[in-house]
Amino acid sequence: MRTLFLQAPTFDGFDGGAGSRYQAKREIKSFWYPTWLAQPAALVPNSKLIDAPPHNIKLPEIVAQANDFDLVVLHTSVPSFKSDVKTIEALKKANPKLVAGLIGAKVAVDAAGAMEQAPVVDFCARNEFDFTVKEVADGVPMSEIKGLSYRNADGVVIHNEDREIMTDMDQLPFVTSVYKRDLEMEKYFIGYLKHPYISFYSGRGCKSRCTFCLWPQTVGGHTYRTRSVAHVIEEIKYCMKEFPQTKEFFFDDDTFTDNLPRAEEIARELGKLGVTWSCNAKANVPRETLKVLKDNGLRLLLVGYESGNQKILNNIKKGMRVEVAEKFTKDCHDLGIAIHGTFIVGLPGETKETIQETIAFAKRINPHTIQVSLAAPYPGTFLYKQAVENGWLDVENAELVDENGVQIAPLHYPHLSHSEIFAAVEEFYKKFYFRAPKIASIVSEMVRSPDMMKRRLREGVEFWHFLRERQGVSKAA
């Protein structure tokens, strides 16, 4: 079947694509590669991937191509679902014979609900969906495809048995071949990564059990399943040839450092190639491993600290001690490894006092840059189950973003309101960045690099616009 893989347009500047862990409008412009769409696209010969948001492709332009395809597969999320359904309706109006399916965490955990809400959807590929989608595109009868929920000839929704989770990750072709075919790499921008960058997975799944984390609980699982080192390095070499302008590679594995010997082995191979690279890491990597990574091209670690309060870390099953995270961060500073630290406000156990404790913690450990998010109880996560059972989640706020794609504060507690949690994000950013030492560090960075000066000035303007948007949300609430 002629197959279109589509990340549809939604909110302006919305980074909710098939590679984004937090589906929301960012503080500054950022777009992740649509890796979860590109992977099945790589399995379907002559398919096409349209990633509308970063390429600023509008719906009429996509609808004009509807008759070029027999099958369209959209990645959807909780915030974008209603908009994605409208996109399918428009495509089917232009091409009534078009078969339309959905993938993504939302339908992985609630295919029945999604298909009930959207009669226009013909199927949902659940859980790890790569080969499920391939079989649909290959024309295998839907009744025979594992991991598929579909409408039969009578319009009845049928849920086939689950598909076994993959163990041989090397059977997946390079996602970057789809990037080369269908995407403009310069359209993808992450504030803390060099530009242009390339990101992909060297493995799926995460051993940690963080209650809020989306992908491991819905698609990836809690076993870290990895590609062979040789396969990963082969893809890096492919990218070096096909994307010579790449300034940085990012391994988007949930926790690249879950397997330390493998991380060191990959690092040594990357060192031979002379590339700059970064990855996700837990704040417990030993100094000796950090040194191996740094000596072989590691520039930055993306680290989910979440909170500076130990009780909250215990509540979310982070498996981390505050003092271990502090030592890890000091080791990174000593070795010259930059850190982009992520924090979450409004997790179970949060109080006005713990918010201030986390802000003080962030200032003390002083990552190079930070991201502060609101706790988001995505369906399928333990946090969502907790929130529903304890009455922390209001049904009317369950979509997690407002009409502009900006995060709202969906959770509240008897001692901490929606508005107090929401306001804490802006307070956090201001207290962290508006300090003399941090300002001096940013200015010094700008003086040393004209490119960085242009970048930081643009980001500053975008950040202020973002704060104004949030203030509008706060007043509306």
mmCIF file of C-alpha atoms in Angstrom, residues 23-407:
data_model
loop_
_atom_site.group_PDB
_atom_site.id
_atom_site.type_symbol
_atom_site.label_atom_id
_atom_site.label_comp_id
_atom_site.label_asym_id
_atom_site.label_seq_id
_atom_site.Cartn_x
_atom_site.Cartn_y
_atom_site.Cartn_z
ATOM 1 C CA GLN A 23 4.008 17.025 24.341
ATOM 2 C CA ALA A 24 3.735 20.766 24.819
ATOM 3 C CA LYS A 25 4.845 24.140 23.525
ATOM 4 C CA ARG A 26 8.392 24.819 24.721
ATOM 5 C CA GLU A 27 9.946 27.814 26.403
ATOM 6 C CA ILE A 28 12.059 28.294 23.276
ATOM 7 C CA LYS A 29 11.634 26.870 19.798
ATOM 8 C CA SER A 30 12.517 23.198 19.735
ATOM 9 C CA PHE A 31 11.687 20.198 17.606
ATOM 10 C CA TRP A 32 12.766 16.608 18.106
ATOM 11 C CA TYR A 33 13.072 14.254 15.170
ATOM 12 C CA PRO A 34 9.913 12.110 14.707
ATOM 13 C CA THR A 35 11.836 8.932 15.487
ATOM 14 C CA TRP A 36 8.810 6.824 16.431
ATOM 15 C CA LEU A 37 7.279 7.568 13.005
ATOM 16 C CA ALA A 38 10.524 7.299 11.073
ATOM 17 C CA GLN A 39 11.221 3.800 12.387
ATOM 18 C CA PRO A 40 8.154 2.091 10.876
ATOM 19 C CA ALA A 41 8.554 4.305 7.798
ATOM 20 C CA ALA A 42 12.004 2.784 7.332
ATOM 21 C CA LEU A 43 10.349 -0.652 7.205
ATOM 22 C CA VAL A 44 7.891 0.305 4.439
ATOM 23 C CA PRO A 45 9.486 0.713 0.984
ATOM 24 C CA ASN A 46 8.485 3.816 -0.986
ATOM 25 C CA SER A 47 6.624 5.311 1.958
ATOM 26 C CA LYS A 48 6.699 9.022 2.752
ATOM 27 C CA LEU A 49 7.068 10.820 6.075
ATOM 28 C CA ILE A 50 5.627 14.302 6.550
ATOM 29 C CA ASP A 51 6.599 16.006 9.808
ATOM 30 C CA ALA A 52 4.384 19.055 9.522
ATOM 31 C CA PRO A 53 5.192 21.171 12.627
ATOM 32 C CA PRO A 54 8.922 21.877 12.115
ATOM 33 C CA HIS A 55 8.504 22.205 8.346
ATOM 34 C CA ASN A 56 5.531 24.574 8.796
ATOM 35 C CA ILE A 57 3.363 22.459 6.500
ATOM 36 C CA LYS A 58 -0.322 23.338 6.794
ATOM 37 C CA LEU A 59 -3.278 21.001 6.506
ATOM 38 C CA PRO A 60 -4.430 22.072 2.993
ATOM 39 C CA GLU A 61 -1.009 21.159 1.603
ATOM 40 C CA ILE A 62 -1.281 17.692 3.152
ATOM 41 C CA VAL A 63 -4.888 17.174 2.047
ATOM 42 C CA ALA A 64 -3.836 17.987 -1.527
ATOM 43 C CA GLN A 65 -1.705 14.822 -1.426
ATOM 44 C CA ALA A 66 -4.434 12.541 -0.024
ATOM 45 C CA ASN A 67 -5.079 10.746 -3.317
ATOM 46 C CA ASP A 68 -1.399 9.829 -3.621
ATOM 47 C CA PHE A 69 -1.777 7.292 -0.803
ATOM 48 C CA ASP A 70 -3.782 4.226 0.192
ATOM 49 C CA LEU A 71 -2.786 4.306 3.854
ATOM 50 C CA VAL A 72 -2.011 7.086 6.321
ATOM 51 C CA VAL A 73 -0.461 6.458 9.745
ATOM 52 C CA LEU A 74 -0.538 9.351 12.221
ATOM 53 C CA HIS A 75 1.347 9.653 15.469
ATOM 54 C CA THR A 76 -0.997 11.021 18.114
ATOM 55 C CA SER A 77 -0.827 12.072 21.768
ATOM 56 C CA VAL A 78 -3.220 13.096 24.508
ATOM 57 C CA PRO A 79 -2.901 16.840 23.723
ATOM 58 C CA SER A 80 -3.071 16.456 19.925
ATOM 59 C CA PHE A 81 -5.691 13.695 19.605
ATOM 60 C CA LYS A 82 -8.731 15.838 18.736
ATOM 61 C CA SER A 83 -6.738 17.799 16.172
ATOM 62 C CA ASP A 84 -5.313 14.602 14.669
ATOM 63 C CA VAL A 85 -8.808 13.167 14.243
ATOM 64 C CA LYS A 86 -9.863 16.314 12.371
ATOM 65 C CA THR A 87 -6.849 15.832 10.104
ATOM 66 C CA ILE A 88 -7.984 12.282 9.301
ATOM 67 C CA GLU A 89 -11.500 13.541 8.581
ATOM 68 C CA ALA A 90 -10.109 16.084 6.114
ATOM 69 C CA LEU A 91 -7.913 13.483 4.408
ATOM 70 C CA LYS A 92 -10.775 11.003 4.087
ATOM 71 C CA LYS A 93 -13.065 13.664 2.687
ATOM 72 C CA ALA A 94 -10.511 14.163 -0.089
ATOM 73 C CA ASN A 95 -9.905 10.409 -0.483
ATOM 74 C CA PRO A 96 -12.774 8.271 0.900
ATOM 75 C CA LYS A 97 -10.847 5.045 0.189
ATOM 76 C CA LEU A 98 -7.942 6.080 2.421
ATOM 77 C CA VAL A 99 -7.241 3.721 5.333
ATOM 78 C CA ALA A 100 -6.234 5.655 8.468
ATOM 79 C CA GLY A 101 -4.419 4.396 11.541
ATOM 80 C CA LEU A 102 -2.936 5.810 14.726
ATOM 81 C CA ILE A 103 0.217 5.055 16.689
ATOM 82 C CA GLY A 104 1.610 6.581 19.870
ATOM 83 C CA ALA A 105 1.401 6.239 23.624
ATOM 84 C CA LYS A 106 -2.236 7.345 23.797
ATOM 85 C CA VAL A 107 -3.501 4.523 21.601
ATOM 86 C CA ALA A 108 -0.939 2.053 22.919
ATOM 87 C CA VAL A 109 -2.754 2.054 26.252
ATOM 88 C CA ASP A 110 -6.325 2.910 25.195
ATOM 89 C CA ALA A 111 -6.968 1.808 21.633
ATOM 90 C CA ALA A 112 -10.584 0.985 22.493
ATOM 91 C CA GLY A 113 -11.267 4.461 23.849
ATOM 92 C CA ALA A 114 -9.568 6.159 20.921
ATOM 93 C CA MET A 115 -11.568 4.205 18.338
ATOM 94 C CA GLU A 116 -14.811 4.810 20.203
ATOM 95 C CA GLN A 117 -14.113 8.551 20.272
ATOM 96 C CA ALA A 118 -13.056 8.627 16.606
ATOM 97 C CA PRO A 119 -15.139 6.463 14.228
ATOM 98 C CA VAL A 120 -13.046 7.821 11.357
ATOM 99 C CA VAL A 121 -10.032 5.814 12.603
ATOM 100 C CA ASP A 122 -9.708 2.379 10.959
ATOM 101 C CA PHE A 123 -7.043 0.897 13.221
ATOM 102 C CA CYS A 124 -4.655 1.517 16.088
ATOM 103 C CA ALA A 125 -1.266 -0.186 16.362
ATOM 104 C CA ARG A 126 -0.672 -0.848 20.045
ATOM 105 C CA ASN A 127 2.498 -0.909 22.132
ATOM 106 C CA GLU A 128 5.668 -1.544 20.080
ATOM 107 C CA PHE A 129 4.077 -0.954 16.714
ATOM 108 C CA ASP A 130 6.862 -0.992 14.084
ATOM 109 C CA PHE A 131 6.190 -4.396 12.517
ATOM 110 C CA THR A 132 2.453 -4.129 13.178
ATOM 111 C CA VAL A 133 2.337 -1.110 10.875
ATOM 112 C CA LYS A 134 4.599 -2.791 8.334
ATOM 113 C CA GLU A 135 2.212 -5.737 8.065
ATOM 114 C CA VAL A 136 -0.752 -3.406 7.532
ATOM 115 C CA ALA A 137 1.178 -1.626 4.763
ATOM 116 C CA ASP A 138 2.166 -4.981 3.250
ATOM 117 C CA GLY A 139 -1.503 -5.916 2.931
ATOM 118 C CA VAL A 140 -1.604 -8.677 5.540
ATOM 119 C CA PRO A 141 -5.260 -9.246 6.558
ATOM 120 C CA MET A 142 -5.934 -7.163 9.651
ATOM 121 C CA SER A 143 -7.421 -10.151 11.446
ATOM 122 C CA GLU A 144 -4.001 -11.829 11.304
ATOM 123 C CA ILE A 145 -1.855 -8.949 12.592
ATOM 124 C CA LYS A 146 -0.697 -9.101 16.197
ATOM 125 C CA GLY A 147 -0.794 -5.881 18.206
ATOM 126 C CA LEU A 148 -3.598 -4.409 16.085
ATOM 127 C CA SER A 149 -7.014 -3.032 17.025
ATOM 128 C CA TYR A 150 -9.210 -2.528 13.949
ATOM 129 C CA ARG A 151 -12.776 -2.165 12.650
ATOM 130 C CA ASN A 152 -14.089 -5.174 10.796
ATOM 131 C CA ALA A 153 -16.501 -5.067 7.842
ATOM 132 C CA ASP A 154 -19.433 -4.622 10.244
ATOM 133 C CA GLY A 155 -17.778 -1.689 12.002
ATOM 134 C CA VAL A 156 -17.083 -3.709 15.138
ATOM 135 C CA VAL A 157 -13.755 -2.986 16.843
ATOM 136 C CA ILE A 158 -11.607 -6.104 17.172
ATOM 137 C CA HIS A 159 -8.538 -6.271 19.423
ATOM 138 C CA ASN A 160 -6.015 -8.841 18.219
ATOM 139 C CA GLU A 161 -3.573 -10.503 20.598
ATOM 140 C CA ASP A 162 -0.536 -8.481 21.669
ATOM 141 C CA ARG A 163 2.644 -8.550 19.639
ATOM 142 C CA GLU A 164 5.734 -9.946 21.316
ATOM 143 C CA ILE A 165 8.269 -7.320 22.329
ATOM 144 C CA MET A 166 11.340 -7.143 20.108
ATOM 145 C CA THR A 167 14.606 -8.584 21.344
ATOM 146 C CA ASP A 168 16.794 -8.325 18.228
ATOM 147 C CA MET A 169 17.041 -4.565 17.834
ATOM 148 C CA ASP A 170 19.473 -4.850 14.916
ATOM 149 C CA GLN A 171 16.570 -5.977 12.716
ATOM 150 C CA LEU A 172 15.373 -2.372 12.634
ATOM 151 C CA PRO A 173 16.756 -0.360 9.689
ATOM 152 C CA PHE A 174 18.371 3.051 10.204
ATOM 153 C CA VAL A 175 15.829 5.777 10.977
ATOM 154 C CA THR A 176 18.307 8.305 9.638
ATOM 155 C CA SER A 177 17.762 6.994 6.103
ATOM 156 C CA VAL A 178 14.201 8.334 6.415
ATOM 157 C CA TYR A 179 15.539 11.627 7.776
ATOM 158 C CA LYS A 180 17.681 11.856 4.647
ATOM 159 C CA ARG A 181 14.807 11.027 2.317
ATOM 160 C CA ASP A 182 12.013 13.146 3.791
ATOM 161 C CA LEU A 183 13.223 15.701 6.352
ATOM 162 C CA GLU A 184 15.281 18.901 6.439
ATOM 163 C CA MET A 185 17.682 18.499 9.334
ATOM 164 C CA GLU A 186 18.102 22.253 9.739
ATOM 165 C CA LYS A 187 14.434 22.432 10.823
ATOM 166 C CA TYR A 188 15.217 20.460 13.987
ATOM 167 C CA PHE A 189 16.454 22.539 16.873
ATOM 168 C CA ILE A 190 17.028 21.812 20.562
ATOM 169 C CA GLY A 191 18.263 24.692 22.700
ATOM 170 C CA TYR A 192 20.972 22.770 24.537
ATOM 171 C CA LEU A 193 22.301 20.835 21.512
ATOM 172 C CA LYS A 194 24.564 22.116 18.783
ATOM 173 C CA HIS A 195 22.809 22.931 15.519
ATOM 174 C CA PRO A 196 22.282 21.086 13.296
ATOM 175 C CA TYR A 197 22.090 17.859 15.255
ATOM 176 C CA ILE A 198 21.029 14.252 14.622
ATOM 177 C CA SER A 199 19.255 12.104 17.217
ATOM 178 C CA PHE A 200 18.230 8.466 17.222
ATOM 179 C CA TYR A 201 17.917 5.479 19.558
ATOM 180 C CA SER A 202 20.670 2.964 20.227
ATOM 181 C CA GLY A 203 18.238 0.977 22.378
ATOM 182 C CA ARG A 204 14.712 0.994 23.775
ATOM 183 C CA GLY A 205 13.336 0.661 27.270
ATOM 184 C CA CYS A 206 14.508 1.837 30.665
ATOM 185 C CA LYS A 207 15.294 -0.109 33.822
ATOM 186 C CA SER A 208 14.051 2.717 36.054
ATOM 187 C CA ARG A 209 10.450 2.794 37.274
ATOM 188 C CA CYS A 210 9.742 6.536 37.416
ATOM 189 C CA THR A 211 5.986 6.828 37.885
ATOM 190 C CA PHE A 212 5.525 9.771 35.510
ATOM 191 C CA CYS A 213 7.681 8.654 32.570
ATOM 192 C CA LEU A 214 5.696 8.024 29.407
ATOM 193 C CA TRP A 215 7.620 5.846 26.947
ATOM 194 C CA PRO A 216 8.809 2.975 29.200
ATOM 195 C CA GLN A 217 5.304 2.502 30.639
ATOM 196 C CA THR A 218 3.487 2.586 27.303
ATOM 197 C CA VAL A 219 5.748 1.534 24.430
ATOM 198 C CA GLY A 220 9.388 0.855 25.319
ATOM 199 C CA GLY A 221 9.101 -1.305 28.428
ATOM 200 C CA HIS A 222 11.392 -1.634 31.447
ATOM 201 C CA THR A 223 14.028 -3.841 29.866
ATOM 202 C CA TYR A 224 16.844 -1.956 28.146
ATOM 203 C CA ARG A 225 16.996 -3.685 24.749
ATOM 204 C CA THR A 226 19.994 -2.524 22.787
ATOM 205 C CA ARG A 227 21.357 -2.561 19.291
ATOM 206 C CA SER A 228 24.825 -4.009 18.850
ATOM 207 C CA VAL A 229 27.687 -1.553 19.154
ATOM 208 C CA ALA A 230 28.684 -2.298 15.551
ATOM 209 C CA HIS A 231 25.170 -1.482 14.306
ATOM 210 C CA VAL A 232 25.117 1.831 16.172
ATOM 211 C CA ILE A 233 28.535 2.859 14.878
ATOM 212 C CA GLU A 234 27.517 1.880 11.345
ATOM 213 C CA GLU A 235 24.619 4.336 11.546
ATOM 214 C CA ILE A 236 26.915 7.065 12.866
ATOM 215 C CA LYS A 237 29.211 6.487 9.884
ATOM 216 C CA TYR A 238 26.205 6.646 7.562
ATOM 217 C CA CYS A 239 25.233 10.001 9.074
ATOM 218 C CA MET A 240 28.764 11.358 8.795
ATOM 219 C CA LYS A 241 28.595 10.650 5.071
ATOM 220 C CA GLU A 242 25.010 11.742 4.397
ATOM 221 C CA PHE A 243 24.820 14.652 6.872
ATOM 222 C CA PRO A 244 28.334 16.156 6.869
ATOM 223 C CA GLN A 245 26.959 19.367 8.414
ATOM 224 C CA THR A 246 26.069 17.546 11.665
ATOM 225 C CA LYS A 247 27.634 19.248 14.684
ATOM 226 C CA GLU A 248 26.393 16.834 17.326
ATOM 227 C CA PHE A 249 24.857 13.374 17.695
ATOM 228 C CA PHE A 250 22.341 12.693 20.446
ATOM 229 C CA PHE A 251 21.434 9.215 21.702
ATOM 230 C CA ASP A 252 17.780 9.484 22.691
ATOM 231 C CA ASP A 253 17.651 6.222 24.658
ATOM 232 C CA ASP A 254 15.658 6.802 27.851
ATOM 233 C CA THR A 255 18.831 6.134 29.859
ATOM 234 C CA PHE A 256 21.878 5.542 27.660
ATOM 235 C CA THR A 257 23.942 4.889 30.795
ATOM 236 C CA ASP A 258 21.763 1.966 31.957
ATOM 237 C CA ASN A 259 24.499 -0.334 30.612
ATOM 238 C CA LEU A 260 27.819 1.241 31.617
ATOM 239 C CA PRO A 261 30.205 -1.207 29.865
ATOM 240 C CA ARG A 262 28.271 -0.788 26.618
ATOM 241 C CA ALA A 263 28.210 3.010 26.990
ATOM 242 C CA GLU A 264 31.987 2.986 27.408
ATOM 243 C CA GLU A 265 32.430 0.678 24.397
ATOM 244 C CA ILE A 266 30.314 2.924 22.174
ATOM 245 C CA ALA A 267 32.188 5.972 23.476
ATOM 246 C CA ARG A 268 35.560 4.508 22.535
ATOM 247 C CA GLU A 269 34.317 3.778 19.011
ATOM 248 C CA LEU A 270 32.933 7.312 18.730
ATOM 249 C CA GLY A 271 36.266 8.650 19.925
ATOM 250 C CA LYS A 272 37.959 6.973 16.980
ATOM 251 C CA LEU A 273 35.565 8.799 14.643
ATOM 252 C CA GLY A 274 36.181 12.174 16.294
ATOM 253 C CA VAL A 275 32.501 13.107 16.632
ATOM 254 C CA THR A 276 30.805 15.261 19.268
ATOM 255 C CA TRP A 277 27.934 13.527 21.015
ATOM 256 C CA SER A 278 25.503 13.732 23.944
ATOM 257 C CA CYS A 279 22.942 11.457 25.595
ATOM 258 C CA ASN A 280 20.361 10.946 28.339
ATOM 259 C CA ALA A 281 21.837 9.811 31.652
ATOM 260 C CA LYS A 282 20.811 9.086 35.209
ATOM 261 C CA ALA A 283 22.540 11.153 37.891
ATOM 262 C CA ASN A 284 24.488 8.199 39.251
ATOM 263 C CA VAL A 285 27.166 7.528 36.620
ATOM 264 C CA PRO A 286 30.558 6.826 38.268
ATOM 265 C CA ARG A 287 33.326 9.345 37.716
ATOM 266 C CA GLU A 288 35.547 6.761 35.990
ATOM 267 C CA THR A 289 32.847 6.117 33.373
ATOM 268 C CA LEU A 290 32.199 9.826 32.948
ATOM 269 C CA LYS A 291 35.891 10.315 32.192
ATOM 270 C CA VAL A 292 35.851 7.607 29.512
ATOM 271 C CA LEU A 293 32.821 9.224 27.892
ATOM 272 C CA LYS A 294 34.286 12.727 28.072
ATOM 273 C CA ASP A 295 37.654 11.617 26.688
ATOM 274 C CA ASN A 296 35.843 10.184 23.678
ATOM 275 C CA GLY A 297 33.759 13.132 22.559
ATOM 276 C CA LEU A 298 30.914 13.423 25.079
ATOM 277 C CA ARG A 299 29.848 17.066 25.366
ATOM 278 C CA LEU A 300 26.589 17.088 27.319
ATOM 279 C CA LEU A 301 24.351 14.889 29.449
ATOM 280 C CA LEU A 302 20.602 15.385 29.675
ATOM 281 C CA VAL A 303 19.771 14.521 33.276
ATOM 282 C CA GLY A 304 16.346 14.170 34.868
ATOM 283 C CA TYR A 305 16.833 15.395 38.437
ATOM 284 C CA GLU A 306 13.081 16.048 38.836
ATOM 285 C CA SER A 307 13.279 17.228 42.475
ATOM 286 C CA GLY A 308 15.728 18.161 45.188
ATOM 287 C CA ASN A 309 13.541 16.612 47.874
ATOM 288 C CA GLN A 310 14.318 13.008 48.778
ATOM 289 C CA LYS A 311 10.764 12.128 49.792
ATOM 290 C CA ILE A 312 9.429 13.220 46.408
ATOM 291 C CA LEU A 313 12.133 11.205 44.635
ATOM 292 C CA ASN A 314 11.016 8.197 46.671
ATOM 293 C CA ASN A 315 7.359 8.889 45.875
ATOM 294 C CA ILE A 316 8.027 8.800 42.120
ATOM 295 C CA LYS A 317 10.273 5.713 42.390
ATOM 296 C CA LYS A 318 13.209 7.603 40.930
ATOM 297 C CA GLY A 319 15.752 5.274 42.489
ATOM 298 C CA MET A 320 18.065 8.190 43.233
ATOM 299 C CA ARG A 321 19.620 9.782 46.300
ATOM 300 C CA VAL A 322 20.024 13.557 46.387
ATOM 301 C CA GLU A 323 23.611 13.290 47.631
ATOM 302 C CA VAL A 324 24.513 10.886 44.797
ATOM 303 C CA ALA A 325 23.089 13.332 42.258
ATOM 304 C CA GLU A 326 25.129 16.132 43.813
ATOM 305 C CA LYS A 327 28.368 14.146 43.602
ATOM 306 C CA PHE A 328 27.620 13.116 40.012
ATOM 307 C CA THR A 329 27.020 16.745 39.044
ATOM 308 C CA LYS A 330 30.241 17.892 40.689
ATOM 309 C CA ASP A 331 32.128 15.171 38.799
ATOM 310 C CA CYS A 332 30.627 16.403 35.529
ATOM 311 C CA HIS A 333 31.616 19.990 36.307
ATOM 312 C CA ASP A 334 35.157 18.889 37.185
ATOM 313 C CA LEU A 335 35.488 16.911 33.950
ATOM 314 C CA GLY A 336 34.035 19.647 31.758
ATOM 315 C CA ILE A 337 30.808 17.830 30.856
ATOM 316 C CA ALA A 338 27.861 20.186 30.337
ATOM 317 C CA ILE A 339 24.502 19.253 31.865
ATOM 318 C CA HIS A 340 20.984 20.107 30.798
ATOM 319 C CA GLY A 341 18.991 19.403 33.947
ATOM 320 C CA THR A 342 15.263 18.751 33.905
ATOM 321 C CA PHE A 343 12.964 19.353 36.862
ATOM 322 C CA ILE A 344 9.262 18.720 37.452
ATOM 323 C CA VAL A 345 6.995 20.815 39.663
ATOM 324 C CA GLY A 346 3.835 19.349 41.169
ATOM 325 C CA LEU A 347 4.796 15.720 41.719
ATOM 326 C CA PRO A 348 3.147 13.737 44.562
ATOM 327 C CA GLY A 349 4.305 15.098 47.902
ATOM 328 C CA GLU A 350 4.992 18.584 46.528
ATOM 329 C CA THR A 351 4.493 21.528 48.881
ATOM 330 C CA LYS A 352 5.429 25.186 48.804
ATOM 331 C CA GLU A 353 8.459 24.249 50.884
ATOM 332 C CA THR A 354 9.631 21.407 48.616
ATOM 333 C CA ILE A 355 9.370 23.687 45.583
ATOM 334 C CA GLN A 356 11.763 26.113 47.260
ATOM 335 C CA GLU A 357 13.988 23.187 48.265
ATOM 336 C CA THR A 358 14.225 22.053 44.639
ATOM 337 C CA ILE A 359 14.957 25.568 43.397
ATOM 338 C CA ALA A 360 17.748 25.847 45.969
ATOM 339 C CA PHE A 361 19.041 22.417 44.907
ATOM 340 C CA ALA A 362 19.117 23.459 41.246
ATOM 341 C CA LYS A 363 21.016 26.642 42.080
ATOM 342 C CA ARG A 364 23.463 24.683 44.203
ATOM 343 C CA ILE A 365 24.321 22.016 41.630
ATOM 344 C CA ASN A 366 24.112 24.626 38.834
ATOM 345 C CA PRO A 367 23.543 22.724 35.565
ATOM 346 C CA HIS A 368 24.521 24.601 32.423
ATOM 347 C CA THR A 369 20.850 24.899 31.413
ATOM 348 C CA ILE A 370 17.544 23.689 32.837
ATOM 349 C CA GLN A 371 14.014 22.795 31.826
ATOM 350 C CA VAL A 372 11.162 23.074 34.313
ATOM 351 C CA SER A 373 7.973 21.178 33.517
ATOM 352 C CA LEU A 374 4.644 20.689 35.217
ATOM 353 C CA ALA A 375 3.835 17.175 36.402
ATOM 354 C CA ALA A 376 1.827 15.590 33.585
ATOM 355 C CA PRO A 377 -0.200 12.459 34.379
ATOM 356 C CA TYR A 378 -0.244 10.799 30.967
ATOM 357 C CA PRO A 379 -2.739 7.918 30.651
ATOM 358 C CA GLY A 380 -0.944 4.607 30.974
ATOM 359 C CA THR A 381 1.465 5.845 33.627
ATOM 360 C CA PHE A 382 1.390 4.983 37.319
ATOM 361 C CA LEU A 383 1.143 8.711 38.066
ATOM 362 C CA TYR A 384 -2.126 8.885 36.119
ATOM 363 C CA LYS A 385 -3.539 5.939 38.075
ATOM 364 C CA GLN A 386 -2.474 7.578 41.353
ATOM 365 C CA ALA A 387 -3.962 10.921 40.359
ATOM 366 C CA VAL A 388 -7.336 9.441 39.439
ATOM 367 C CA GLU A 389 -7.527 7.267 42.559
ATOM 368 C CA ASN A 390 -6.588 10.124 44.899
ATOM 369 C CA GLY A 391 -8.636 12.861 43.251
ATOM 370 C CA TRP A 392 -5.569 14.908 42.262
ATOM 371 C CA LEU A 393 -6.660 15.171 38.611
ATOM 372 C CA ASP A 394 -9.630 17.195 37.416
ATOM 373 C CA VAL A 395 -11.326 15.623 34.412
ATOM 374 C CA GLU A 396 -11.678 18.998 32.673
ATOM 375 C CA ASN A 397 -7.886 19.486 32.859
ATOM 376 C CA ALA A 398 -7.017 16.002 31.637
ATOM 377 C CA GLU A 399 -5.814 17.175 28.189
ATOM 378 C CA LEU A 400 -2.681 18.608 29.849
ATOM 379 C CA VAL A 401 -2.338 21.716 27.623
ATOM 380 C CA ASP A 402 -4.444 24.779 26.862
ATOM 381 C CA GLU A 403 -5.867 25.819 23.479
ATOM 382 C CA ASN A 404 -2.423 27.157 22.460
ATOM 383 C CA GLY A 405 -0.495 24.014 23.385
ATOM 384 C CA VAL A 406 1.001 25.511 26.575
ATOM 385 C CA GLN A 407 1.252 23.156 29.569
#
